[in-house]
Tab-separated table of C-alpha atoms in Angstrom:
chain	number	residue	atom	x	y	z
I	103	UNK	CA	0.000	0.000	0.000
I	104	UNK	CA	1.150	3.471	-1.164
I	105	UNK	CA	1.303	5.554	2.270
I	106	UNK	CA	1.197	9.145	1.576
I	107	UNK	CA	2.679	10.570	5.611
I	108	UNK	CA	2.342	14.406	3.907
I	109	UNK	CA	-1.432	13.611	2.874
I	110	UNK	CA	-2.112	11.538	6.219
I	111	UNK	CA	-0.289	14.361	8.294
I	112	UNK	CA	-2.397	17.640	6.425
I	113	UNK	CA	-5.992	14.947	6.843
I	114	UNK	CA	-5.220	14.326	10.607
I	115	UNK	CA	-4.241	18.300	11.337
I	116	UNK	CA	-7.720	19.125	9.451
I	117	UNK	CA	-9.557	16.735	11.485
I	118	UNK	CA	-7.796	17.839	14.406
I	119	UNK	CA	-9.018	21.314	14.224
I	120	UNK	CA	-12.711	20.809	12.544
I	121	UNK	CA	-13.462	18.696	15.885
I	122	UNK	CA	-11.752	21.343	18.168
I	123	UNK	CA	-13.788	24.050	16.092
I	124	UNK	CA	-16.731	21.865	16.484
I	125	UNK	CA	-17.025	21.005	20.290
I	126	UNK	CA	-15.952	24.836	21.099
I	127	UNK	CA	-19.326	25.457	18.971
I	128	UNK	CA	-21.432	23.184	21.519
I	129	UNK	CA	-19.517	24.582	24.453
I	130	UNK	CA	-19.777	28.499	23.658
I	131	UNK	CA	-23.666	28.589	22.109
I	132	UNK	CA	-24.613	26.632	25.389
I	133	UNK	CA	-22.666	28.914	27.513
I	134	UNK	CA	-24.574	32.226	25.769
I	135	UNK	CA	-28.047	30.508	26.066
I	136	UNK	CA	-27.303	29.612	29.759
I	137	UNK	CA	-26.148	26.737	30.952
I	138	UNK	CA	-22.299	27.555	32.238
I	139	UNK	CA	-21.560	23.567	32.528
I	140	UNK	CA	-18.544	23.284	29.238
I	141	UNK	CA	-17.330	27.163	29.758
I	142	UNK	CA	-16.736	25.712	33.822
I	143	UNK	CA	-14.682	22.860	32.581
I	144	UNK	CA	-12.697	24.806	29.746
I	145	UNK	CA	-14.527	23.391	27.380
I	146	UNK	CA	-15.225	26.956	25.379
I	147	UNK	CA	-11.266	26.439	23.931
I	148	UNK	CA	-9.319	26.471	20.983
I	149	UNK	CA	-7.166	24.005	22.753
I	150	UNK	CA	-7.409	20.545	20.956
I	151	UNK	CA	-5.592	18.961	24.059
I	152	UNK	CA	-9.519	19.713	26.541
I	153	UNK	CA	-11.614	17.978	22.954
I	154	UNK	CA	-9.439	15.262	21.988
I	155	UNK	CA	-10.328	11.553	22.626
I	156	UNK	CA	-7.226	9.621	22.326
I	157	UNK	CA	-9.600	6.726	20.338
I	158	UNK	CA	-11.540	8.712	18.383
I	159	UNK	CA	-9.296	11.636	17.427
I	160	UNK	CA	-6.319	10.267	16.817
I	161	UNK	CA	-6.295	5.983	16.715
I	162	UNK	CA	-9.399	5.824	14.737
I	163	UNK	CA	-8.915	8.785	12.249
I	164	UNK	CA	-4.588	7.316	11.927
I	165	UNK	CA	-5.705	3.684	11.265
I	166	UNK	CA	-8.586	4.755	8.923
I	167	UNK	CA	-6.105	6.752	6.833
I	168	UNK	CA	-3.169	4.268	6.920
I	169	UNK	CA	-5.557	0.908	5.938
I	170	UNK	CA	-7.149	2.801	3.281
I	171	UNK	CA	-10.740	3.253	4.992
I	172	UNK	CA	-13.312	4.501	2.313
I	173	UNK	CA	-13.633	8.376	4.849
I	174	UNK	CA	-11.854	9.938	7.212
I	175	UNK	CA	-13.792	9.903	10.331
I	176	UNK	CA	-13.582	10.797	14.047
I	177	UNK	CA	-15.100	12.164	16.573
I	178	UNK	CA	-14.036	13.940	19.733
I	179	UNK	CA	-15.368	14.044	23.929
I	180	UNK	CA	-18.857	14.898	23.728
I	181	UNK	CA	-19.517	18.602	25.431
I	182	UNK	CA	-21.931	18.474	28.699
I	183	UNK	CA	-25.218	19.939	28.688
I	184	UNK	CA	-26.823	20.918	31.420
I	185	UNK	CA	-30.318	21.236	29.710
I	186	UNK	CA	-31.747	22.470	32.707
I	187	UNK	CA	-29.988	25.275	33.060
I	188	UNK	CA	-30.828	26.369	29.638
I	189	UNK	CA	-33.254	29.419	29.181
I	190	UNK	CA	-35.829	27.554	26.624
I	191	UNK	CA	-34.683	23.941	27.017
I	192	UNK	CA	-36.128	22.218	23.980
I	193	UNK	CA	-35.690	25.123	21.656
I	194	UNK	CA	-31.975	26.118	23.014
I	195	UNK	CA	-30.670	22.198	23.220
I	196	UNK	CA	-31.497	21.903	19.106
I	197	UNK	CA	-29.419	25.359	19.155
I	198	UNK	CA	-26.985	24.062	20.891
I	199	UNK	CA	-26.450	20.380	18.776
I	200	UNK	CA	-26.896	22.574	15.898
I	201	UNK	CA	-24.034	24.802	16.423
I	202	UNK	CA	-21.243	21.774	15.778
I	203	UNK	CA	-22.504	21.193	12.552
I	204	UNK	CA	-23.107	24.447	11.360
I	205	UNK	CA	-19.461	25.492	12.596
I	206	UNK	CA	-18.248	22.467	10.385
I	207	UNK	CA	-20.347	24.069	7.087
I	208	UNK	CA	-19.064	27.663	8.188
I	209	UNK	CA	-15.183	26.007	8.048
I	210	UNK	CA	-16.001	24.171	4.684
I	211	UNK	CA	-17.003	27.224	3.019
I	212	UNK	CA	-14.263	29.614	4.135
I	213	UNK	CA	-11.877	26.347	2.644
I	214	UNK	CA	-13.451	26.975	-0.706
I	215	UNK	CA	-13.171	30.614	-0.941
I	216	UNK	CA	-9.367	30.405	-0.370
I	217	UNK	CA	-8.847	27.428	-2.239
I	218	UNK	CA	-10.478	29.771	-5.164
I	219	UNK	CA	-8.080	32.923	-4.294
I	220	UNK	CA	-4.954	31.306	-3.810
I	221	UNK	CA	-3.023	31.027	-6.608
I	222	UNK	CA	-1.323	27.560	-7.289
I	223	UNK	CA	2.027	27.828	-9.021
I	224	UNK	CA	2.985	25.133	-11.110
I	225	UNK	CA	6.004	22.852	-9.625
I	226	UNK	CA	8.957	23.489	-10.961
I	227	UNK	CA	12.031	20.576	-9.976
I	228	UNK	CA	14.129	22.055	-7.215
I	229	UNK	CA	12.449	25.121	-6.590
I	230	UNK	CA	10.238	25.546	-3.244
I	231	UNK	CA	6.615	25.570	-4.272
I	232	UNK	CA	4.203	26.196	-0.593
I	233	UNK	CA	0.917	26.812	-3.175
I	234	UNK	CA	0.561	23.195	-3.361
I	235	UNK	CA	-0.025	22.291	-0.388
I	236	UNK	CA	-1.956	25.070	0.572
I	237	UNK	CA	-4.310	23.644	-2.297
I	238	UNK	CA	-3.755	20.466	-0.691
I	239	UNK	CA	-4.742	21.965	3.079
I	240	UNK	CA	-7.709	23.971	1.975
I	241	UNK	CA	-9.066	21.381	-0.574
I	242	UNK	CA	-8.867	18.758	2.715
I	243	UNK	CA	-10.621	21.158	5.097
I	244	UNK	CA	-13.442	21.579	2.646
I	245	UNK	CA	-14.069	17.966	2.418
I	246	UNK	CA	-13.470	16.909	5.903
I	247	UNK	CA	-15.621	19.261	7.038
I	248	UNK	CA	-18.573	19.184	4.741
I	249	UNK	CA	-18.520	15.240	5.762
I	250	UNK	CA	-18.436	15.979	9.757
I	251	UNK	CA	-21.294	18.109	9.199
I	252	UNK	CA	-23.670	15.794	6.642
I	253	UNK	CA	-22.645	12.763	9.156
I	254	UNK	CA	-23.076	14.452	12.244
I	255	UNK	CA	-26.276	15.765	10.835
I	256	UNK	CA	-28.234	12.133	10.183
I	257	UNK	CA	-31.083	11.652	12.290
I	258	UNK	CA	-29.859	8.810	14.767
I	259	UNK	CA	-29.170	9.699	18.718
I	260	UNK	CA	-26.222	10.677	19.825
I	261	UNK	CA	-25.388	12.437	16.966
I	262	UNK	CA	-26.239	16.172	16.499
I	263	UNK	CA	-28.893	15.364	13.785
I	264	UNK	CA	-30.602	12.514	16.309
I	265	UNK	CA	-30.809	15.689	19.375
I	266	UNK	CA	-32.087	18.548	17.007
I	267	UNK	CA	-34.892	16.077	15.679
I	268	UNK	CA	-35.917	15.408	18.997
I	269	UNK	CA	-36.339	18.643	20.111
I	270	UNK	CA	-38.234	19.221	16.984
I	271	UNK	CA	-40.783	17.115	17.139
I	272	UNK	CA	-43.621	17.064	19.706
I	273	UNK	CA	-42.705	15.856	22.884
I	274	UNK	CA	-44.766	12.773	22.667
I	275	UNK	CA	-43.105	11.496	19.766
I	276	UNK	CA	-40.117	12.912	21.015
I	277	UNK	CA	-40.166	10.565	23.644
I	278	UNK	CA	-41.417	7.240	21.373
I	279	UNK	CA	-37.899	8.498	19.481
I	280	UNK	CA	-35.673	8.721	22.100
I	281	UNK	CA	-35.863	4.980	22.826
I	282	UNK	CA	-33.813	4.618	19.838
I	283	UNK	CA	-30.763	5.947	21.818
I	284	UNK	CA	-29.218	3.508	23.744
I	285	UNK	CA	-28.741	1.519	20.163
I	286	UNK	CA	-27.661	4.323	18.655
I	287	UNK	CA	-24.023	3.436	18.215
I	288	UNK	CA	-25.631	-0.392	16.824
I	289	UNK	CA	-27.155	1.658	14.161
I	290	UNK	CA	-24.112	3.787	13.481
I	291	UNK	CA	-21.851	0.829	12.774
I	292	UNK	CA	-24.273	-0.551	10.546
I	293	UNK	CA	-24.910	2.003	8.777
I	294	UNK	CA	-20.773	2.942	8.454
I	295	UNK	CA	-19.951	-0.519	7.620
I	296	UNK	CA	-22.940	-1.649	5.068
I	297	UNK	CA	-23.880	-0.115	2.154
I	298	UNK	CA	-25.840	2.408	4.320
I	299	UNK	CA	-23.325	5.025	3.889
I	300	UNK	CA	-23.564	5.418	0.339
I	301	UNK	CA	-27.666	6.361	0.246
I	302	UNK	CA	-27.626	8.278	3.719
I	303	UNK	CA	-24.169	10.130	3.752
I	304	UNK	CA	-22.472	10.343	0.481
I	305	UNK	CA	-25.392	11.734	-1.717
I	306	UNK	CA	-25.583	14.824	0.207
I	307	UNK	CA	-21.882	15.115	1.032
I	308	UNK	CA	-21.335	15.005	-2.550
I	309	UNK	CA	-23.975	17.257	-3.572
I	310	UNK	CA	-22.121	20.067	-1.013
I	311	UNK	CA	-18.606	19.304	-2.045
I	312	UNK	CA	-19.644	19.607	-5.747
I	313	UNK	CA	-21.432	23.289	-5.504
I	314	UNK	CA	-18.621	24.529	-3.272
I	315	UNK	CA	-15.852	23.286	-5.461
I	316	UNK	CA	-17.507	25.739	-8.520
């Protein structure tokens, strides 16, 4: 197998921050709509050391990337809620599992409007060329990111998508939903290691990448 460590380092640095940038988004939009609980415990940071899981930020995402996995995927500590302490509980906690994803979109499209203004030279033997990898950088950030938010997005607690549709719907069904949860993580496999992925996930994540890539 053809290991790329330049491509596998820029991919895990990307990941690295979209997570960091995602979990601060949790952490800070609870803090403003009340509930103090992830500001307390540092959790409103730039810091990737107070996000990072050592399994899910850095093994998983490394042996994905080195065994030739089909996406680069991870995931980082979940931020606590205190949905009690929030001002409109149902409304603010979809705010509030909204935020990660959106922050993910918000990354994905600042990634494809300086992939578009930064000039890439073409290589020349011998001479320095940094354009290139910036290409390489921004183009990665695009698509990382647009696939954290589409994935993090599907419907299925405890991903974002699985809280905001709860607090959607009425709170009877709401609760006939929520029983779902504790097999959430059965259904996630599933879905990541059948053919799941490529009618739930890709269709949309390619749809995203194509229009920002024009």
């Amino acid at each position: 197998m053809d290991i790329n460590i330049g491509q596998i380092f820029i991919a895990f640095i990307v990941l690295l921050f979209s997570l960091t940038i995602h979990e601060m988004a949790h952490a800070w939009t609870a803090d403003r709509l009340g509930d103090p609980t992830a500001r307390l415990l540092g959790r409103v940071s730039l810091n990737p050391l107070v996000h990072a899981d050592p399994i899910g930020t850095i093994l998983f995402p490394l042996v994905a990337k080195t065994t030739g996995f089909r996406f680069l995927l991870g995931w980082a500590k979940p931020v606590p809620v205190n949905v009690r302490q929030l001002r409109h509980p149902r409304r603010d906690y979809v705010l509030v599992a909204a935020a990660g994803p959106a922050s993910n979109l918000l990354l994905a499209v600042a990634a494809a409007v300086l992939l578009r203004i930064v000039p890439v030279s073409p290589y020349t033997l011998g001479e320095p060329n940094v354009t290139a990898p910036m290409a390489t950088l921004f183009a990665t950030a695009m698509q990382t990111n647009v696939l954290l938010a589409v994935f993090n997005m599907i419907p299925i607690p405890p991903l974002d998508g699985g809280n905001v549709l709860s607090g959607l719907l009425p709170e009877k069904l709401a609760a006939v939903f929520n029983r779902i949860r504790p097999y959430g993580f059965i259904l996630l496999y599933a879905l990541i290691l059948t053919d799941g992925y490529n009618y739930i996930v890709a269709p949309p994540y390619h749809l995203l990448v194509s229009w920002l890539s024009r």
